[in-house]
Amino acid sequence: MARFGILTGGGDCPGLNAVIRGVVRAGVNRYGHQIIGFRYGWSGVLEANTVELTAQNTSGILHRGGTILGTSRTNPYRDGADGTALVREVLEREGIDGLIPIGGEDTLGVAARLSGDGVPIVGVPKTIDNDLSGTDVTFGFHTAVQIATDAIDRLHTTAESHNRVIVVEVMGRHAGWIAAYSGVAGGADVILVPERPFDIDEVCESIKRRHARGTTFSIVVVSEGAMPRDGSGITTAGAKTDAFGHARLGGIAVELEREIEERTGFETRMTILGHVQRGGTPTAYDRVLATRFGVKAIEAADRGEFGSMVSLRGTDIVLAPLADAVAEPKLLDDDLYDTAEVFFG
Ligand code: F6P
């Protein structure tokens, strides 16, 4: 019998509990291991804040959003700290034989660094943004897209009734996956993503052309990380940063609302979906993907296949090098954006 630790770090994401349940159910029932949960991401490791996870206390969580372990954006290496020594000391004290961190670029970035220093790790990739390399899809993305699509459907009917332009801001720090998917699914007239810096004049011209043809409303979907092409004064980032140095995004829709109304003369309103996209029940797709990731992760840990990350390749769950997760972000597929553009303006 071995003792494996598990933690959830970074932004929460629908499906985290399904991964935890998969790890525990297979780990305890199939392999006879003990599973120790660390609360609140890397902070729980640094503070040895633990809870033993059993089939009983992880029952009934499959459909629940969030994470029963809690999460944080704690960085063990912050301010030059020797994060490896701090983590290793706690793992040794707690008798942990291997760690399963579930996270995005930052949490798995810490995991990759620990792994490089010899700490036994199997990573599980998560982010609603779907921008992690090394896996075709991350769980949580499908749910976020569904939530955003439902919102766009609702905004469509009110935009149409009032002859308005409505700007819908969705999440997506480096990549426009959520904007592109929900925009295509919701029939957006303009989609703005971080990968394609936009020109506000072109956006407004395209809306004006559409209205000149007799349409009286438009839907603009924008990623929080979308950037204007020139220095038009539109900003997306606030001054605050997290422990990994990322700016807090959110609010580009406020600027777009003002600019579009001023430049086109059409009444324009905006909606920022924000954390609504991260909360609540995961879709069936995400529950299945997350469950498969969890079961595969503990299987890899049982076999001592450390330094790896579970990954979806086509329809198969495979192991990829953990370092792949922290390579360059997986940016939006050009083909998908080209398809979306057919419906612009
Ligand atoms: O990385 C996922 C994500 O939801 C991004 O889209 C967003 O920029 C960020 O997390 C928000 O983080 P927080 O919840 O810490 O404000």
PDB file of N, CA, C and O in Angstrom, residues 287-324:
ATOM      1  N   ARG A 287     -17.689  15.521 -17.029  1.00  0.00           N
ATOM      2  CA  ARG A 287     -17.666  14.514 -15.952  1.00  0.00           C
ATOM      3  C   ARG A 287     -16.933  13.262 -16.411  1.00  0.00           C
ATOM      4  O   ARG A 287     -16.171  12.649 -15.668  1.00  0.00           O
ATOM      5  N   VAL A 288     -17.193  12.877 -17.669  1.00  0.00           N
ATOM      6  CA  VAL A 288     -16.566  11.648 -18.183  1.00  0.00           C
ATOM      7  C   VAL A 288     -15.065  11.873 -18.372  1.00  0.00           C
ATOM      8  O   VAL A 288     -14.244  11.051 -17.938  1.00  0.00           O
ATOM      9  N   LEU A 289     -14.694  13.011 -18.990  1.00  0.00           N
ATOM     10  CA  LEU A 289     -13.266  13.293 -19.217  1.00  0.00           C
ATOM     11  C   LEU A 289     -12.524  13.374 -17.881  1.00  0.00           C
ATOM     12  O   LEU A 289     -11.444  12.784 -17.716  1.00  0.00           O
ATOM     13  N   ALA A 290     -13.106  14.073 -16.924  1.00  0.00           N
ATOM     14  CA  ALA A 290     -12.455  14.237 -15.620  1.00  0.00           C
ATOM     15  C   ALA A 290     -12.330  12.891 -14.903  1.00  0.00           C
ATOM     16  O   ALA A 290     -11.304  12.591 -14.285  1.00  0.00           O
ATOM     17  N   THR A 291     -13.356  12.072 -14.995  1.00  0.00           N
ATOM     18  CA  THR A 291     -13.310  10.745 -14.359  1.00  0.00           C
ATOM     19  C   THR A 291     -12.205   9.901 -14.993  1.00  0.00           C
ATOM     20  O   THR A 291     -11.418   9.244 -14.296  1.00  0.00           O
ATOM     21  N   ARG A 292     -12.121   9.934 -16.325  1.00  0.00           N
ATOM     22  CA  ARG A 292     -11.083   9.152 -17.017  1.00  0.00           C
ATOM     23  C   ARG A 292      -9.689   9.667 -16.634  1.00  0.00           C
ATOM     24  O   ARG A 292      -8.759   8.884 -16.431  1.00  0.00           O
ATOM     25  N   PHE A 293      -9.534  10.976 -16.524  1.00  0.00           N
ATOM     26  CA  PHE A 293      -8.247  11.555 -16.103  1.00  0.00           C
ATOM     27  C   PHE A 293      -7.886  11.060 -14.689  1.00  0.00           C
ATOM     28  O   PHE A 293      -6.741  10.691 -14.436  1.00  0.00           O
ATOM     29  N   GLY A 294      -8.852  11.089 -13.780  1.00  0.00           N
ATOM     30  CA  GLY A 294      -8.576  10.695 -12.394  1.00  0.00           C
ATOM     31  C   GLY A 294      -8.151   9.239 -12.292  1.00  0.00           C
ATOM     32  O   GLY A 294      -7.163   8.895 -11.621  1.00  0.00           O
ATOM     33  N   VAL A 295      -8.882   8.364 -12.981  1.00  0.00           N
ATOM     34  CA  VAL A 295      -8.578   6.931 -12.918  1.00  0.00           C
ATOM     35  C   VAL A 295      -7.206   6.655 -13.550  1.00  0.00           C
ATOM     36  O   VAL A 295      -6.403   5.878 -13.029  1.00  0.00           O
ATOM     37  N   LYS A 296      -6.917   7.337 -14.658  1.00  0.00           N
ATOM     38  CA  LYS A 296      -5.619   7.149 -15.330  1.00  0.00           C
ATOM     39  C   LYS A 296      -4.472   7.674 -14.460  1.00  0.00           C
ATOM     40  O   LYS A 296      -3.382   7.083 -14.419  1.00  0.00           O
ATOM     41  N   ALA A 297      -4.713   8.782 -13.760  1.00  0.00           N
ATOM     42  CA  ALA A 297      -3.648   9.384 -12.939  1.00  0.00           C
ATOM     43  C   ALA A 297      -3.230   8.449 -11.806  1.00  0.00           C
ATOM     44  O   ALA A 297      -2.033   8.268 -11.548  1.00  0.00           O
ATOM     45  N   ILE A 298      -4.204   7.848 -11.136  1.00  0.00           N
ATOM     46  CA  ILE A 298      -3.826   6.977 -10.022  1.00  0.00           C
ATOM     47  C   ILE A 298      -3.231   5.666 -10.544  1.00  0.00           C
ATOM     48  O   ILE A 298      -2.347   5.068  -9.924  1.00  0.00           O
ATOM     49  N   GLU A 299      -3.678   5.244 -11.721  1.00  0.00           N
ATOM     50  CA  GLU A 299      -3.079   4.056 -12.340  1.00  0.00           C
ATOM     51  C   GLU A 299      -1.591   4.325 -12.624  1.00  0.00           C
ATOM     52  O   GLU A 299      -0.726   3.484 -12.334  1.00  0.00           O
ATOM     53  N   ALA A 300      -1.295   5.522 -13.144  1.00  0.00           N
ATOM     54  CA  ALA A 300       0.105   5.883 -13.438  1.00  0.00           C
ATOM     55  C   ALA A 300       0.916   5.950 -12.144  1.00  0.00           C
ATOM     56  O   ALA A 300       2.060   5.476 -12.092  1.00  0.00           O
ATOM     57  N   ALA A 301       0.313   6.543 -11.101  1.00  0.00           N
ATOM     58  CA  ALA A 301       1.031   6.638  -9.821  1.00  0.00           C
ATOM     59  C   ALA A 301       1.298   5.238  -9.268  1.00  0.00           C
ATOM     60  O   ALA A 301       2.394   4.950  -8.770  1.00  0.00           O
ATOM     61  N   ASP A 302       0.309   4.372  -9.383  1.00  0.00           N
ATOM     62  CA  ASP A 302       0.462   2.990  -8.894  1.00  0.00           C
ATOM     63  C   ASP A 302       1.640   2.298  -9.600  1.00  0.00           C
ATOM     64  O   ASP A 302       2.375   1.536  -8.995  1.00  0.00           O
ATOM     65  N   ARG A 303       1.809   2.608 -10.879  1.00  0.00           N
ATOM     66  CA  ARG A 303       2.887   1.970 -11.656  1.00  0.00           C
ATOM     67  C   ARG A 303       4.220   2.714 -11.542  1.00  0.00           C
ATOM     68  O   ARG A 303       5.196   2.329 -12.172  1.00  0.00           O
ATOM     69  N   GLY A 304       4.212   3.816 -10.797  1.00  0.00           N
ATOM     70  CA  GLY A 304       5.449   4.589 -10.649  1.00  0.00           C
ATOM     71  C   GLY A 304       5.822   5.371 -11.894  1.00  0.00           C
ATOM     72  O   GLY A 304       6.992   5.719 -12.096  1.00  0.00           O
ATOM     73  N   GLU A 305       4.818   5.686 -12.733  1.00  0.00           N
ATOM     74  CA  GLU A 305       5.098   6.433 -13.968  1.00  0.00           C
ATOM     75  C   GLU A 305       5.049   7.941 -13.692  1.00  0.00           C
ATOM     76  O   GLU A 305       4.139   8.650 -14.121  1.00  0.00           O
ATOM     77  N   PHE A 306       6.049   8.398 -12.934  1.00  0.00           N
ATOM     78  CA  PHE A 306       6.051   9.796 -12.502  1.00  0.00           C
ATOM     79  C   PHE A 306       6.691  10.695 -13.565  1.00  0.00           C
ATOM     80  O   PHE A 306       7.257  10.216 -14.533  1.00  0.00           O
ATOM     81  N   GLY A 307       6.565  12.025 -13.322  1.00  0.00           N
ATOM     82  CA  GLY A 307       7.074  12.986 -14.318  1.00  0.00           C
ATOM     83  C   GLY A 307       6.140  13.058 -15.512  1.00  0.00           C
ATOM     84  O   GLY A 307       6.505  13.556 -16.577  1.00  0.00           O
ATOM     85  N   SER A 308       4.925  12.586 -15.329  1.00  0.00           N
ATOM     86  CA  SER A 308       3.976  12.500 -16.440  1.00  0.00           C
ATOM     87  C   SER A 308       2.718  13.315 -16.147  1.00  0.00           C
ATOM     88  O   SER A 308       2.510  13.797 -15.027  1.00  0.00           O
ATOM     89  N   MET A 309       1.890  13.408 -17.168  1.00  0.00           N
ATOM     90  CA  MET A 309       0.602  14.096 -17.050  1.00  0.00           C
ATOM     91  C   MET A 309      -0.417  13.302 -17.857  1.00  0.00           C
ATOM     92  O   MET A 309      -0.074  12.809 -18.944  1.00  0.00           O
ATOM     93  N   VAL A 310      -1.619  13.146 -17.330  1.00  0.00           N
ATOM     94  CA  VAL A 310      -2.640  12.473 -18.127  1.00  0.00           C
ATOM     95  C   VAL A 310      -3.103  13.422 -19.221  1.00  0.00           C
ATOM     96  O   VAL A 310      -3.073  14.647 -19.056  1.00  0.00           O
ATOM     97  N   SER A 311      -3.533  12.844 -20.328  1.00  0.00           N
ATOM     98  CA  SER A 311      -3.822  13.693 -21.495  1.00  0.00           C
ATOM     99  C   SER A 311      -4.841  13.004 -22.401  1.00  0.00           C
ATOM    100  O   SER A 311      -4.864  11.770 -22.490  1.00  0.00           O
ATOM    101  N   LEU A 312      -5.658  13.818 -23.042  1.00  0.00           N
ATOM    102  CA  LEU A 312      -6.584  13.278 -24.052  1.00  0.00           C
ATOM    103  C   LEU A 312      -5.943  13.441 -25.423  1.00  0.00           C
ATOM    104  O   LEU A 312      -5.598  14.563 -25.822  1.00  0.00           O
ATOM    105  N   ARG A 313      -5.790  12.332 -26.126  1.00  0.00           N
ATOM    106  CA  ARG A 313      -5.276  12.367 -27.500  1.00  0.00           C
ATOM    107  C   ARG A 313      -6.291  11.668 -28.390  1.00  0.00           C
ATOM    108  O   ARG A 313      -6.453  10.441 -28.287  1.00  0.00           O
ATOM    109  N   GLY A 314      -6.994  12.433 -29.206  1.00  0.00           N
ATOM    110  CA  GLY A 314      -8.093  11.827 -29.963  1.00  0.00           C
ATOM    111  C   GLY A 314      -9.156  11.393 -28.975  1.00  0.00           C
ATOM    112  O   GLY A 314      -9.671  12.216 -28.212  1.00  0.00           O
ATOM    113  N   THR A 315      -9.441  10.094 -28.935  1.00  0.00           N
ATOM    114  CA  THR A 315     -10.412   9.612 -27.937  1.00  0.00           C
ATOM    115  C   THR A 315      -9.728   8.830 -26.821  1.00  0.00           C
ATOM    116  O   THR A 315     -10.406   8.278 -25.949  1.00  0.00           O
ATOM    117  N   ASP A 316      -8.389   8.765 -26.847  1.00  0.00           N
ATOM    118  CA  ASP A 316      -7.659   7.966 -25.849  1.00  0.00           C
ATOM    119  C   ASP A 316      -7.114   8.822 -24.715  1.00  0.00           C
ATOM    120  O   ASP A 316      -6.663   9.946 -24.948  1.00  0.00           O
ATOM    121  N   ILE A 317      -7.106   8.251 -23.518  1.00  0.00           N
ATOM    122  CA  ILE A 317      -6.415   8.904 -22.405  1.00  0.00           C
ATOM    123  C   ILE A 317      -5.034   8.268 -22.327  1.00  0.00           C
ATOM    124  O   ILE A 317      -4.903   7.043 -22.179  1.00  0.00           O
ATOM    125  N   VAL A 318      -4.015   9.115 -22.438  1.00  0.00           N
ATOM    126  CA  VAL A 318      -2.635   8.612 -22.459  1.00  0.00           C
ATOM    127  C   VAL A 318      -1.810   9.406 -21.447  1.00  0.00           C
ATOM    128  O   VAL A 318      -2.309  10.338 -20.822  1.00  0.00           O
ATOM    129  N   LEU A 319      -0.540   9.015 -21.297  1.00  0.00           N
ATOM    130  CA  LEU A 319       0.372   9.791 -20.457  1.00  0.00           C
ATOM    131  C   LEU A 319       1.281  10.612 -21.366  1.00  0.00           C
ATOM    132  O   LEU A 319       1.792  10.100 -22.365  1.00  0.00           O
ATOM    133  N   ALA A 320       1.458  11.878 -21.002  1.00  0.00           N
ATOM    134  CA  ALA A 320       2.357  12.764 -21.748  1.00  0.00           C
ATOM    135  C   ALA A 320       3.414  13.255 -20.760  1.00  0.00           C
ATOM    136  O   ALA A 320       3.198  13.212 -19.544  1.00  0.00           O
ATOM    137  N   PRO A 321       4.555  13.744 -21.259  1.00  0.00           N
ATOM    138  CA  PRO A 321       5.541  14.316 -20.322  1.00  0.00           C
ATOM    139  C   PRO A 321       4.929  15.528 -19.607  1.00  0.00           C
ATOM    140  O   PRO A 321       4.276  16.357 -20.257  1.00  0.00           O
ATOM    141  N   LEU A 322       5.164  15.620 -18.302  1.00  0.00           N
ATOM    142  CA  LEU A 322       4.614  16.738 -17.521  1.00  0.00           C
ATOM    143  C   LEU A 322       5.083  18.082 -18.100  1.00  0.00           C
ATOM    144  O   LEU A 322       4.341  19.065 -18.091  1.00  0.00           O
ATOM    145  N   ALA A 323       6.309  18.088 -18.622  1.00  0.00           N
ATOM    146  CA  ALA A 323       6.858  19.334 -19.173  1.00  0.00           C
ATOM    147  C   ALA A 323       6.000  19.871 -20.321  1.00  0.00           C
ATOM    148  O   ALA A 323       5.968  21.086 -20.557  1.00  0.00           O
ATOM    149  N   ASP A 324       5.270  18.980 -21.023  1.00  0.00           N
ATOM    150  CA  ASP A 324       4.424  19.437 -22.148  1.00  0.00           C
ATOM    151  C   ASP A 324       3.372  20.437 -21.690  1.00  0.00           C
ATOM    152  O   ASP A 324       2.978  21.334 -22.438  1.00  0.00           O
TER     153      ASP A 324
END
